[in-house]
CSV table of C-alpha atoms and ligand atoms in Angstrom, one decimal:
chain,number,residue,atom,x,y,z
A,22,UNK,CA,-23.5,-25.9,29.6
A,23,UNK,CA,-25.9,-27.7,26.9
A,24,UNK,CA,-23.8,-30.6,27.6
A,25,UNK,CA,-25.8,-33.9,28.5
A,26,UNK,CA,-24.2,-36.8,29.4
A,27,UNK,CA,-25.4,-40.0,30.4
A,28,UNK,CA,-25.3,-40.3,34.3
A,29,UNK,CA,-26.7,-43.4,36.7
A,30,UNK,CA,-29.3,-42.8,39.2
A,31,UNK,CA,-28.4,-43.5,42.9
A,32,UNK,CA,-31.0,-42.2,44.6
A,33,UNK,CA,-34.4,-40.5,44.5
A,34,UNK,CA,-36.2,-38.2,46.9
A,35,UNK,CA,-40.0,-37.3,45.3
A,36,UNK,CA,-39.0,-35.0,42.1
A,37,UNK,CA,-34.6,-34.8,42.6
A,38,UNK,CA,-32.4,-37.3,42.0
A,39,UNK,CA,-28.6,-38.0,43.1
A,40,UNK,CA,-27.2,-39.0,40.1
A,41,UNK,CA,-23.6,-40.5,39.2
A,42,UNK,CA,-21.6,-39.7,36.3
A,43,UNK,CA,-18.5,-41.4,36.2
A,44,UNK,CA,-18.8,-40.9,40.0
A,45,UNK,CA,-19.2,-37.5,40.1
A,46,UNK,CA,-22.0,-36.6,42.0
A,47,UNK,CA,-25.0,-34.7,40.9
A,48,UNK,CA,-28.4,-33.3,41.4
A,49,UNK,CA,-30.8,-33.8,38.4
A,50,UNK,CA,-34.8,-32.5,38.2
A,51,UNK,CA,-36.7,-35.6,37.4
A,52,UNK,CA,-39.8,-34.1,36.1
A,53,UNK,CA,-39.8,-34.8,32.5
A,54,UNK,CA,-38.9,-38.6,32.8
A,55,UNK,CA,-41.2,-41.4,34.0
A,56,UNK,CA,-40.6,-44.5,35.8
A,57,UNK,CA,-37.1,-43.6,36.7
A,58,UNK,CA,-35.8,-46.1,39.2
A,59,UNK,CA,-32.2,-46.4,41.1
A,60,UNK,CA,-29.7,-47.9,38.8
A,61,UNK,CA,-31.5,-46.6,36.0
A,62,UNK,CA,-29.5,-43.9,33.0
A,63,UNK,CA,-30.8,-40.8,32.1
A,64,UNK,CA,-29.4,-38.2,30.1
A,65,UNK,CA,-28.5,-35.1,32.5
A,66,UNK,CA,-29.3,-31.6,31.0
A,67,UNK,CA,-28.6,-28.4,33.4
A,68,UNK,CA,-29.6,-30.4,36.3
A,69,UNK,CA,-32.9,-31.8,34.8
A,70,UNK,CA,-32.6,-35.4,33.3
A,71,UNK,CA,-34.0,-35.0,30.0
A,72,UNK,CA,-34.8,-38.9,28.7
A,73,UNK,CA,-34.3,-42.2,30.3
A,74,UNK,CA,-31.4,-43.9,28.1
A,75,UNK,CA,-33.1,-47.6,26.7
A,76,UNK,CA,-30.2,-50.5,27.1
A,77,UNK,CA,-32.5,-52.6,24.6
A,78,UNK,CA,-31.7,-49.9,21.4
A,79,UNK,CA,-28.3,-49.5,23.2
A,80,UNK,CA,-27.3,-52.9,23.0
A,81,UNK,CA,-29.2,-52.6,19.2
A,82,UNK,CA,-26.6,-50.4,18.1
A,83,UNK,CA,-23.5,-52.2,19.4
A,84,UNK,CA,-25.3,-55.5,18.2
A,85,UNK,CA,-25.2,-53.3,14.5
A,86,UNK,CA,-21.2,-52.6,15.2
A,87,UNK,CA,-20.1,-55.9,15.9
A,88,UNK,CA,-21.7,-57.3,13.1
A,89,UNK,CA,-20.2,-54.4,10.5
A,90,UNK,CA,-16.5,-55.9,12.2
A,91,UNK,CA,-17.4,-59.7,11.1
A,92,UNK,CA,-17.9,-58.7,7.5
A,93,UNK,CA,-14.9,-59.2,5.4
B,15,UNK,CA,-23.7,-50.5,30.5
B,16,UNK,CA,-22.5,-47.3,31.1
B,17,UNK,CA,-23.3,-46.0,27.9
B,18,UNK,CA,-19.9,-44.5,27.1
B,19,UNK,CA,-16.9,-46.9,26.7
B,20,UNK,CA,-18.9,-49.2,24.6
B,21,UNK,CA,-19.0,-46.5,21.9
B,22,UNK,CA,-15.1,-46.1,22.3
B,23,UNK,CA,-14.1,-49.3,21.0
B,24,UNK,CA,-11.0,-48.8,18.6
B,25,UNK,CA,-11.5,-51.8,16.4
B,26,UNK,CA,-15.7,-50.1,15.4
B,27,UNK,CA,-13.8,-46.9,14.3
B,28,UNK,CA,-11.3,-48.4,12.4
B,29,UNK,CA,-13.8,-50.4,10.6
B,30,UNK,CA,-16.2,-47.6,10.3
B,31,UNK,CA,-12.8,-45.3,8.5
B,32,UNK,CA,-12.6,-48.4,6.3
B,33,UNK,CA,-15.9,-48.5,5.0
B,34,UNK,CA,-16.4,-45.1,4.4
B,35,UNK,CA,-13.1,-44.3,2.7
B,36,UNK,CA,-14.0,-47.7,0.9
B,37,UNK,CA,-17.9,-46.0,-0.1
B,38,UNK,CA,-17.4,-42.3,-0.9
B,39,UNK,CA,-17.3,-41.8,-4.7
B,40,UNK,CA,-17.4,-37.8,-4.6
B,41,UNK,CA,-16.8,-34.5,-2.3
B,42,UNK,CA,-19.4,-34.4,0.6
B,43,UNK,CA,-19.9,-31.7,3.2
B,44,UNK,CA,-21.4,-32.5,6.4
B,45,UNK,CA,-23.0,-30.0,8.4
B,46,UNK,CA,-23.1,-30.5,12.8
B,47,UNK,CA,-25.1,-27.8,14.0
B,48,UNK,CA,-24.7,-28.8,17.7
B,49,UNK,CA,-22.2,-27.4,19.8
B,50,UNK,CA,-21.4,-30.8,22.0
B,51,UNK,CA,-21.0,-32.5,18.2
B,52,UNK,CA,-18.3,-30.0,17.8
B,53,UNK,CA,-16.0,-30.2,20.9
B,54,UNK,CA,-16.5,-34.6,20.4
B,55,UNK,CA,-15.3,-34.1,16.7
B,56,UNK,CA,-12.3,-32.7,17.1
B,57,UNK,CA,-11.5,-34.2,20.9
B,58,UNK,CA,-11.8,-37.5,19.5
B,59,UNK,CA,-10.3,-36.4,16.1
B,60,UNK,CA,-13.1,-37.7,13.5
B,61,UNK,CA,-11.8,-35.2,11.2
B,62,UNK,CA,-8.4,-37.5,10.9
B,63,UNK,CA,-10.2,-40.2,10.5
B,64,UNK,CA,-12.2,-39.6,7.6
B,65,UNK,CA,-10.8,-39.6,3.5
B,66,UNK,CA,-10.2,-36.3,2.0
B,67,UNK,CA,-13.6,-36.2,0.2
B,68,UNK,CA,-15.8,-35.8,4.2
B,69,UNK,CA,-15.5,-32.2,5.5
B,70,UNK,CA,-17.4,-31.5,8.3
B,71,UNK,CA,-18.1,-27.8,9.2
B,72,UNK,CA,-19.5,-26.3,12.4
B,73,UNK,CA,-22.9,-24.6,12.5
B,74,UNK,CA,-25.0,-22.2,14.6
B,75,UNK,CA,-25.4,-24.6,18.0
B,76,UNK,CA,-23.3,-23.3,20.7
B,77,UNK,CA,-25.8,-21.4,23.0
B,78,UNK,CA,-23.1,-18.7,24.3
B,79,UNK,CA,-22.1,-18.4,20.8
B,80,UNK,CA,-25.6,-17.3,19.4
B,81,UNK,CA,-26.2,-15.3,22.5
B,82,UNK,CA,-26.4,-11.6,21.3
B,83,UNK,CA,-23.6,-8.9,22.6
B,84,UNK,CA,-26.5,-7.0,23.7
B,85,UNK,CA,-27.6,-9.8,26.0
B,86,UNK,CA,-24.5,-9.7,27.7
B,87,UNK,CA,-25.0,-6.1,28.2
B,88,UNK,CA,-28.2,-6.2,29.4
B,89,UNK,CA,-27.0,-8.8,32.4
B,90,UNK,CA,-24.0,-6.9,33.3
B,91,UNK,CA,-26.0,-3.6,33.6
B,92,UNK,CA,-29.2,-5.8,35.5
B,93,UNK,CA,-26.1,-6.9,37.9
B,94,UNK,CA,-24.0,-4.2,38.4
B,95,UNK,CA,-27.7,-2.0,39.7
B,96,UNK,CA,-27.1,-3.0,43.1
B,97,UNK,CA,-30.2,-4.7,43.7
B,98,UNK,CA,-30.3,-7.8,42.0
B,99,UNK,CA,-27.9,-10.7,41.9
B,100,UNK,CA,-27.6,-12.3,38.6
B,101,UNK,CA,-27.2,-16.5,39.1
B,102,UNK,CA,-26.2,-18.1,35.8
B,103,UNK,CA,-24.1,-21.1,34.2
B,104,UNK,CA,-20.6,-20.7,34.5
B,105,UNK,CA,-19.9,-20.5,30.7
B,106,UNK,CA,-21.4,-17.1,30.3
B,107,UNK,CA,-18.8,-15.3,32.6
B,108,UNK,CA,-16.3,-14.9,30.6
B,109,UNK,CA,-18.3,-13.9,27.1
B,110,UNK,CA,-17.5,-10.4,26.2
B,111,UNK,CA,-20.6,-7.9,26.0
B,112,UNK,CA,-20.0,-4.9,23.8
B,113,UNK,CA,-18.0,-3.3,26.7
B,114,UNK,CA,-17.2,-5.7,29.5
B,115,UNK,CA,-17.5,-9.4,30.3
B,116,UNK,CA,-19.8,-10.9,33.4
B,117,UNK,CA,-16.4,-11.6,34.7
B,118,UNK,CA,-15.0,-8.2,34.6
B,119,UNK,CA,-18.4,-7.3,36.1
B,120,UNK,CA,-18.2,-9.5,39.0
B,121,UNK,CA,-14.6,-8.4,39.6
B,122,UNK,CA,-16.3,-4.9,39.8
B,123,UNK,CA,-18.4,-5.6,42.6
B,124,UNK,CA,-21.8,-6.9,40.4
B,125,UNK,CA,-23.4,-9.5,42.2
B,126,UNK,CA,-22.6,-12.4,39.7
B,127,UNK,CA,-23.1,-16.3,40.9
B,128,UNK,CA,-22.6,-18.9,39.2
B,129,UNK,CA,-25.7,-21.6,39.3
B,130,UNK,CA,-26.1,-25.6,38.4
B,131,UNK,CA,-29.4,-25.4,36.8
B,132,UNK,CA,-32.9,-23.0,37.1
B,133,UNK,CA,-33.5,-25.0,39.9
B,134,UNK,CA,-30.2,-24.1,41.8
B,135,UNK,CA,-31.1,-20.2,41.1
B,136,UNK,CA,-34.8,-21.0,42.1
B,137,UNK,CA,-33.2,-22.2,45.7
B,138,UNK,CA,-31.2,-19.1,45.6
B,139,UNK,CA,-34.1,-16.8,45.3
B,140,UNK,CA,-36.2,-19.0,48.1
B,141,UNK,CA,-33.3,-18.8,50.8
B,142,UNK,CA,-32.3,-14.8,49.9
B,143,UNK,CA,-35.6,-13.5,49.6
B,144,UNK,CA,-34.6,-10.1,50.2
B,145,UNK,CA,-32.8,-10.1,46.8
B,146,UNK,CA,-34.4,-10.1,43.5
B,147,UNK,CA,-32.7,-13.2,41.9
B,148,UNK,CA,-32.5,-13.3,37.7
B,149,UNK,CA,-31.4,-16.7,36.0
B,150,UNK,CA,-30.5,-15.3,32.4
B,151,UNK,CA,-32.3,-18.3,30.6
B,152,UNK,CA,-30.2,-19.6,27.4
B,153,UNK,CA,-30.0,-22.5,25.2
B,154,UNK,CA,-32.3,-24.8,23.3
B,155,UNK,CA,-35.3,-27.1,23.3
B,156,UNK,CA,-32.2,-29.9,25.8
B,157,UNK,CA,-31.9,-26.0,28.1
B,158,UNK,CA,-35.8,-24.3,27.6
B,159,UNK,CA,-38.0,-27.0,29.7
B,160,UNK,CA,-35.9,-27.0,32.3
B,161,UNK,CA,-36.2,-23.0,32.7
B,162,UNK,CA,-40.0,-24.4,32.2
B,163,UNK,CA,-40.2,-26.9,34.8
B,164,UNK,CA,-38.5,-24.2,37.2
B,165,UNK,CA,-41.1,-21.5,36.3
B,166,UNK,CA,-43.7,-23.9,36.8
B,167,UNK,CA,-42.3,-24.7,40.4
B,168,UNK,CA,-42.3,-20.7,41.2
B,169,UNK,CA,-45.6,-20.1,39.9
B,170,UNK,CA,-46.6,-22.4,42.4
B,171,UNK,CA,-44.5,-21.4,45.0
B,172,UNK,CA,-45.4,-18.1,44.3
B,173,UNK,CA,-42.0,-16.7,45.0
B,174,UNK,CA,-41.7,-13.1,44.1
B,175,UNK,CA,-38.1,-12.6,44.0
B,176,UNK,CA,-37.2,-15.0,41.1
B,177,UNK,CA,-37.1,-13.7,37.4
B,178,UNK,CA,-35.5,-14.8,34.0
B,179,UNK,CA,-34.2,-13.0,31.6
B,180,UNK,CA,-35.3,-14.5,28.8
B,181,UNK,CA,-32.9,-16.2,25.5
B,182,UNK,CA,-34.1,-19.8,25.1
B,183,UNK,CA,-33.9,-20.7,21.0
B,184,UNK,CA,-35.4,-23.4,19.4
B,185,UNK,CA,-32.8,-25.1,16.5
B,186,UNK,CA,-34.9,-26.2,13.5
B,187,UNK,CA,-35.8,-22.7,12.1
B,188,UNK,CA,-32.7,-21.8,12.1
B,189,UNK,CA,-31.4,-25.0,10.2
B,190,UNK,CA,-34.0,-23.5,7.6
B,191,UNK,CA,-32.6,-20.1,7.9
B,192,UNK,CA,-29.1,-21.1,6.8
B,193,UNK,CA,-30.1,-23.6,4.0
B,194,UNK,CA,-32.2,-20.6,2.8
B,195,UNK,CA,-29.4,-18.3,3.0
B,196,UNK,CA,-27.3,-20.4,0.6
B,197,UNK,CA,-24.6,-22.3,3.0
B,198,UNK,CA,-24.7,-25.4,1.1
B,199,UNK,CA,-23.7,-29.0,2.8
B,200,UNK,CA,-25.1,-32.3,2.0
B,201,UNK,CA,-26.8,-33.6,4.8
B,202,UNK,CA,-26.5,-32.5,8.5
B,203,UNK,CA,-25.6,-34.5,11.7
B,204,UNK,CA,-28.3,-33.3,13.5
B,205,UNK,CA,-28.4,-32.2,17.4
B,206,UNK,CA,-29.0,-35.3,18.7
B,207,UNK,CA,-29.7,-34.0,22.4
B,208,UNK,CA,-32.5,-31.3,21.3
B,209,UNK,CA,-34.1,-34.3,19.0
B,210,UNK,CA,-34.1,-35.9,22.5
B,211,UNK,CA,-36.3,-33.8,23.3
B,212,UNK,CA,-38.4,-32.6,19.7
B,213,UNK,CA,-38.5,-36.1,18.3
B,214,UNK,CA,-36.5,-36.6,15.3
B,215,UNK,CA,-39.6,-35.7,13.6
B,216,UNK,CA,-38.5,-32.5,14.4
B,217,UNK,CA,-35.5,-32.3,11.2
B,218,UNK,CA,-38.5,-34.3,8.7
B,219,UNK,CA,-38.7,-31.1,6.6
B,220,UNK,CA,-35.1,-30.8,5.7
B,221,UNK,CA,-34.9,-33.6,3.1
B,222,UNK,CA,-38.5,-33.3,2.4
B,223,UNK,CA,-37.9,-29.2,1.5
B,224,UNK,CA,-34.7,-29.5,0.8
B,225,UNK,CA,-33.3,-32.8,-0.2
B,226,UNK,CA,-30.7,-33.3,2.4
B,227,UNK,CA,-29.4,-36.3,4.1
B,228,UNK,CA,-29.7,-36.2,7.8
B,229,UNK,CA,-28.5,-38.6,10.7
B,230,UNK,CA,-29.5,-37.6,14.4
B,231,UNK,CA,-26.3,-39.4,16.5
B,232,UNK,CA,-24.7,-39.2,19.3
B,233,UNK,CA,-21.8,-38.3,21.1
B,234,UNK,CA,-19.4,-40.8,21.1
B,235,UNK,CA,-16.5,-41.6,18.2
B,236,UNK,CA,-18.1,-45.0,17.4
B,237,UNK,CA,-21.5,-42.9,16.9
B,238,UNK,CA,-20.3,-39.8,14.9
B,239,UNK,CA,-18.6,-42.4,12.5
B,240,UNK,CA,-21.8,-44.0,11.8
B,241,UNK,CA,-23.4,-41.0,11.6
B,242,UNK,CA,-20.9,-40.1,8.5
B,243,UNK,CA,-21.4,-43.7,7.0
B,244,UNK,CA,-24.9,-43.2,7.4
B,245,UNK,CA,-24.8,-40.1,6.3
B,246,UNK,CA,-22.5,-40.7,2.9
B,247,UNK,CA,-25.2,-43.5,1.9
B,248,UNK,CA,-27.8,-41.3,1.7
B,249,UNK,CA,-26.2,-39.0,-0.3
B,250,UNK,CA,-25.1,-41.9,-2.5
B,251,UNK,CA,-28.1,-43.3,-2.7
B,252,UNK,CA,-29.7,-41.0,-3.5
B,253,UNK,CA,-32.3,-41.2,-0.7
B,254,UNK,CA,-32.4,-38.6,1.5
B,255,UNK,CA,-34.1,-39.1,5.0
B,256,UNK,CA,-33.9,-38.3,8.9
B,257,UNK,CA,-32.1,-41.3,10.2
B,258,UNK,CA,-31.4,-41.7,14.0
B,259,UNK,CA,-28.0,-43.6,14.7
B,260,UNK,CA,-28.9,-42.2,18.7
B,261,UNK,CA,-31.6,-44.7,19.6
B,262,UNK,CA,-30.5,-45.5,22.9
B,263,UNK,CA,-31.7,-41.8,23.7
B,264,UNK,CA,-34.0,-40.3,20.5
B,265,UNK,CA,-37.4,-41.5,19.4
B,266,UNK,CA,-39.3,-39.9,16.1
B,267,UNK,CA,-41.6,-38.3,18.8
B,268,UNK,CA,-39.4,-37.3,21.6
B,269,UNK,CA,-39.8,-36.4,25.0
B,270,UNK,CA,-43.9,-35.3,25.5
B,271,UNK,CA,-43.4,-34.2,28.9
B,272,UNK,CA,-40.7,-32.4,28.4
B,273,UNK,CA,-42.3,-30.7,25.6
B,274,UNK,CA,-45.4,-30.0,27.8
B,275,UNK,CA,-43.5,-28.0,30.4
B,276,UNK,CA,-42.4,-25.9,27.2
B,277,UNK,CA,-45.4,-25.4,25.8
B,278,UNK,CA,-47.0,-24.5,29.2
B,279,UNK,CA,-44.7,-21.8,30.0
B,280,UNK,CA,-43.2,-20.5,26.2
B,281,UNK,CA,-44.7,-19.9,22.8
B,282,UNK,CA,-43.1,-19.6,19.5
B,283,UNK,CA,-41.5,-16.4,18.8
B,284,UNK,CA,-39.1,-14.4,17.0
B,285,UNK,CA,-35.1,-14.6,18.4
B,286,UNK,CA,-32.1,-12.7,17.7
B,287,UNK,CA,-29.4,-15.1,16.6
B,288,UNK,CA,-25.9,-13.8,17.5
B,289,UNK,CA,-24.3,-13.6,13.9
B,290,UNK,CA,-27.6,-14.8,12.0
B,291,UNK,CA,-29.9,-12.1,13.1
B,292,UNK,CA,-33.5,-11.9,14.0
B,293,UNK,CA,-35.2,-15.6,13.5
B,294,UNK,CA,-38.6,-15.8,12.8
B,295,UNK,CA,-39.9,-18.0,15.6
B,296,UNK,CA,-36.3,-19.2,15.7
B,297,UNK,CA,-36.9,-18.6,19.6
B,298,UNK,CA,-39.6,-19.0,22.9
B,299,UNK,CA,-41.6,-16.3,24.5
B,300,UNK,CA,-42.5,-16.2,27.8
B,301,UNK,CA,-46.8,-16.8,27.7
B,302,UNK,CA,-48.9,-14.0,29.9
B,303,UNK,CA,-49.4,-16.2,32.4
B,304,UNK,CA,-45.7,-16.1,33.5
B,305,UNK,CA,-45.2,-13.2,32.3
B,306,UNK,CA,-44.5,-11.7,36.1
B,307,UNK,CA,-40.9,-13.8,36.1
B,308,UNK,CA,-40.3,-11.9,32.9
B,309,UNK,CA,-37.0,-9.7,34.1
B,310,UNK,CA,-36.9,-8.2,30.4
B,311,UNK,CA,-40.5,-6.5,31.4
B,312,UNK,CA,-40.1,-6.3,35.3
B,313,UNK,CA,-36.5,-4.7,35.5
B,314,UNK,CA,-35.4,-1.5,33.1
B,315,UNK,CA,-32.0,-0.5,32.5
B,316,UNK,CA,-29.8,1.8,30.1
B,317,UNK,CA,-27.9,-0.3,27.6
B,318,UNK,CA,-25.1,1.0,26.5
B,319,UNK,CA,-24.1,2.6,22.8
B,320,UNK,CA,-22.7,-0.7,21.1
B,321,UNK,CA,-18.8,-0.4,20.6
B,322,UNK,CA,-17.3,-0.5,17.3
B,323,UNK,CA,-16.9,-3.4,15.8
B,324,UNK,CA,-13.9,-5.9,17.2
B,325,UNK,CA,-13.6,-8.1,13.7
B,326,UNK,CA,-14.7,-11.3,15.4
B,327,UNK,CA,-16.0,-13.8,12.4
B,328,UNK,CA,-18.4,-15.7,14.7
B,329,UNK,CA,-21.3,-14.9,12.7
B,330,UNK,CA,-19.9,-16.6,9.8
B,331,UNK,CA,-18.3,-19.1,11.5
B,332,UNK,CA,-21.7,-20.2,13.0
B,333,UNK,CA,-23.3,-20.3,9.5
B,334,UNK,CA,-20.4,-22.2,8.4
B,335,UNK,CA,-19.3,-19.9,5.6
B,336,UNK,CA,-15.6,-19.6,7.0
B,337,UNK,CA,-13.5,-21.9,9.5
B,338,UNK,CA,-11.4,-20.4,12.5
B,339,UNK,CA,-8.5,-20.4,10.6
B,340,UNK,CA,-9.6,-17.8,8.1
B,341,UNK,CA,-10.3,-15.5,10.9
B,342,UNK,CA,-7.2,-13.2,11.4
B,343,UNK,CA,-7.9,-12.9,15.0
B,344,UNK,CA,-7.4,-16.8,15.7
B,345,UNK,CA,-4.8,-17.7,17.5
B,346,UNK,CA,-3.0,-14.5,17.6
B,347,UNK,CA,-5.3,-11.8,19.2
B,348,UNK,CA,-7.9,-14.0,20.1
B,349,UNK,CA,-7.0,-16.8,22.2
B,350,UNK,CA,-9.3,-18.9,24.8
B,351,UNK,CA,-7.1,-16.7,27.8
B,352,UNK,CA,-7.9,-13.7,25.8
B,353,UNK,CA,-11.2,-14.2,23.8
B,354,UNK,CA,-12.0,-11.8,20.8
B,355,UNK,CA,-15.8,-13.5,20.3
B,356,UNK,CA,-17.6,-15.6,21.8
B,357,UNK,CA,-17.1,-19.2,19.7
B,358,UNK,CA,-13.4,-18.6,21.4
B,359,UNK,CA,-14.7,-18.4,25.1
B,360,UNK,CA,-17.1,-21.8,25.1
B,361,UNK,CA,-16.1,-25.5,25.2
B,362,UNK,CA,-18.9,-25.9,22.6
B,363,UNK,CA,-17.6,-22.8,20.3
B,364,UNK,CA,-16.2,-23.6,17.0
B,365,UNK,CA,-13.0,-21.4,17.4
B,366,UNK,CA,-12.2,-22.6,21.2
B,367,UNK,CA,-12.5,-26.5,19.9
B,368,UNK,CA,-9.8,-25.6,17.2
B,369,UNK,CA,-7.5,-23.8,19.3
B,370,UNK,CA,-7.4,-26.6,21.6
B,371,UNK,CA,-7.1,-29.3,19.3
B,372,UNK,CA,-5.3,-27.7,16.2
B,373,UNK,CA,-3.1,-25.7,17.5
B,374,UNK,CA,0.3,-27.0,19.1
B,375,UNK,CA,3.1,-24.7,20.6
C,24,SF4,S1,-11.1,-16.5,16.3
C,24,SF4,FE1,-11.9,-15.2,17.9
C,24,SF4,S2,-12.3,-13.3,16.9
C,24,SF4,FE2,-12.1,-14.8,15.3
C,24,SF4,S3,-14.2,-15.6,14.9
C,24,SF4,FE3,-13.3,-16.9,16.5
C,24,SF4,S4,-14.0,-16.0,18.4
C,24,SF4,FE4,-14.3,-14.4,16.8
């Protein structure tokens, strides 16, 4: 239940998305994020996406990984 | 992007063990107070991955698990009235009351259904409105402005037949509760899903009060190991601070709106913690002016007289004093078929994480 997991928007009808997580299909409240578009992540909370997921600080953090598995 | 695999990759962790075996220099004992930190622990088996020196130990932040026996009681009494159907998440079916479980309940005739989200037992209410619908609303600041956004929706609605009974919790007090209370860690991976919503602001006070290291990661095994790197440095250092490792999803403020909903519909207030006792405002309070979905004040029923004690250890399993295996119960009386408490009946409980990953026929 207080599981979130990251989940990919597919469609969006005024407030409710249809959202995707590893193609399981869900409905998710859209209220408390902004700007959510189709294709987009969000973190999915009870049925209510809590926070858009950012692919910049993503892609930070895996940048931050690699670079840990260069050093000797 | 999928924001999963990525954080999977074998040759991260491996060189994530290495550097922290390579870096620790004494004992350390980490603290994850989130349920969901829990169950990715031992699923992905951090715990083997880490030198002798880490422990990690489980704290108070599996909602069913700090959800009071009396709570329980008060649903399956609400639903076994005739006249109201109780629509709630799936995991709270099987967590034994003081007499009976929501399962044993249902099985008894109690209208019991199990729901999505608020919103699903919102709908429920609005299509059966001949039946007084009651979502029993638990979990934290990730759970609490959903229940918000939902009571917003019904104030507007105005739909009469819709109520919740009221358990949301809010996590930072009681971080402070158990610090005061003498468990003693050195830093704490914090609950990086409620700091999506509270900001990692939120955990500021802990090495600022209390000198502890703290990391707010996520869920994956390449983020829990940094976490733990992170997390030894500090202490090593010296430098204790509230460090996110979960950028992709936490920012030092957090989620405004999501806050707003909360602070429109709740207010701070005192919360009994299953095994930790009463909170000072460990917890949310409906405000007056949706105080008409309140079922605690609409609907009254006879609770009853609290059995004698089973010997489940949850309470000091959630404050991280002892680990499932010193219970007597695990594993022999109490079992995830045959739960004795309620960190056995969860995926995010302590005791039901250990029995599935520690024990082997
Ligand atoms: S093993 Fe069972 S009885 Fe013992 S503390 Fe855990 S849930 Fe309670």
């Amino acid at each position: 239940m207080c599981l979130s997991l990251p989940a990919r928007v597919l469609a969006i009808e005024g407030d409710m998305a249809e959202v995707s997580v590893g193609g399981a299909v869900f409905r998710a409240g859209l209220q408390m994020v902004e700007g959510v578009k189709p294709g987009d992540y969000v973190l999915l909370h009870a049925g209510f996406a809590i926070e858009k997921l950012k692919e910049e600080e993503a892609l930070e953090t895996l940048r931050l990984l690699d670079e840990m598995d260069d050093k000797p | 992007m999928k924001y999963v695999d990525e954080y999977r990759n074998g040759r991260h962790i491996a060189r994530l063990a290495e550097m922290i075996s390579r870096e620790v220099s004494r004992e350390y004992v980490f603290m994850e107070v989130c349920g969901g930190h829990t169950a990715a622990i031992h699923r992905f088996g951090i715990p083997s991955l880490l030198p002798p020196q880490v422990r990690l130990i489980s704290g108070p932040g599996c909602p069913v698990c700090v959800t009071p026996a009396s709570y329980i009681d008060m649903l399956v009494a609400l639903a076994s009235g005739g006249e109201v159907t109780i629509a709630m998440f799936g995991d709270l079916m099987r967590v034994p009351g003081t007499m009976v479980t929501p399962a044993a309940a249902r099985a008894a005739g109690a209208d019991i259904r199990v729901v999505l989200s608020a919103g699903d037992a919102l709908e429920l209410a609005s299509s059966e409105r001949k039946r007084n619908v009651i979502f029993p609303a638990i979990g934290f600041e990730t759970t609490a402005p959903g229940t918000a956004v939902t009571l917003t929706e019904a104030l507007k609605r105005d739909v009469k037949n819709f109520f919740v009974l009221n358990a949301h919790k809010v996590m930072p007090p009681a971080m402070e509760m158990l610090l005061r209370e003498g468990t003693t860690i050195d830093g704490f991976i914090c609950p990086g899903h409620v700091a999506v919503v509270t900001g990692s602001s939120a955990f500021d006070f802990i090495p600022r009060r209390y000198g502890l290291a703290c990391v707010v990661t996520g869920f994956e095994p390449a983020d829990l190991m940094l976490a733990v790197l992170m997390l030894v440095r500090q202490v090593n250092s010296r430098s204790p601070r509230v460090e996110t490792e979960y950028r992709r999803a936490v920012t030092p403020e957090g989620n405004s709106r999501a806050r707003g909903y909360m602070d429109e519909v709740f207010e701070p207030g005192d919360a009994e913690w299953r095994g930790l006792g009463v909170i000072p405002n460990g917890g949310l309070t409906i405000r007056e002016k949706y105080r008409r979905f309140d079922a605690g004040d609409r609907f009254s029923f006879d609770l009853p007289e609290p059995e004698h004690e089973s010997g489940c250890r949850c309470g000091e399993i959630l404050r991280g004093v002892i680990t499932p295996a010193d219970c007597p119960l695990f594993a022999a009386a109490c079992t995830p078929d045959s739960p004795g408490g309620a960190c056995m009946v969860s995926d995010e409980g302590a005791c039901n994480t250990w029995y599935k990953y520690h024990i082997h026929e």
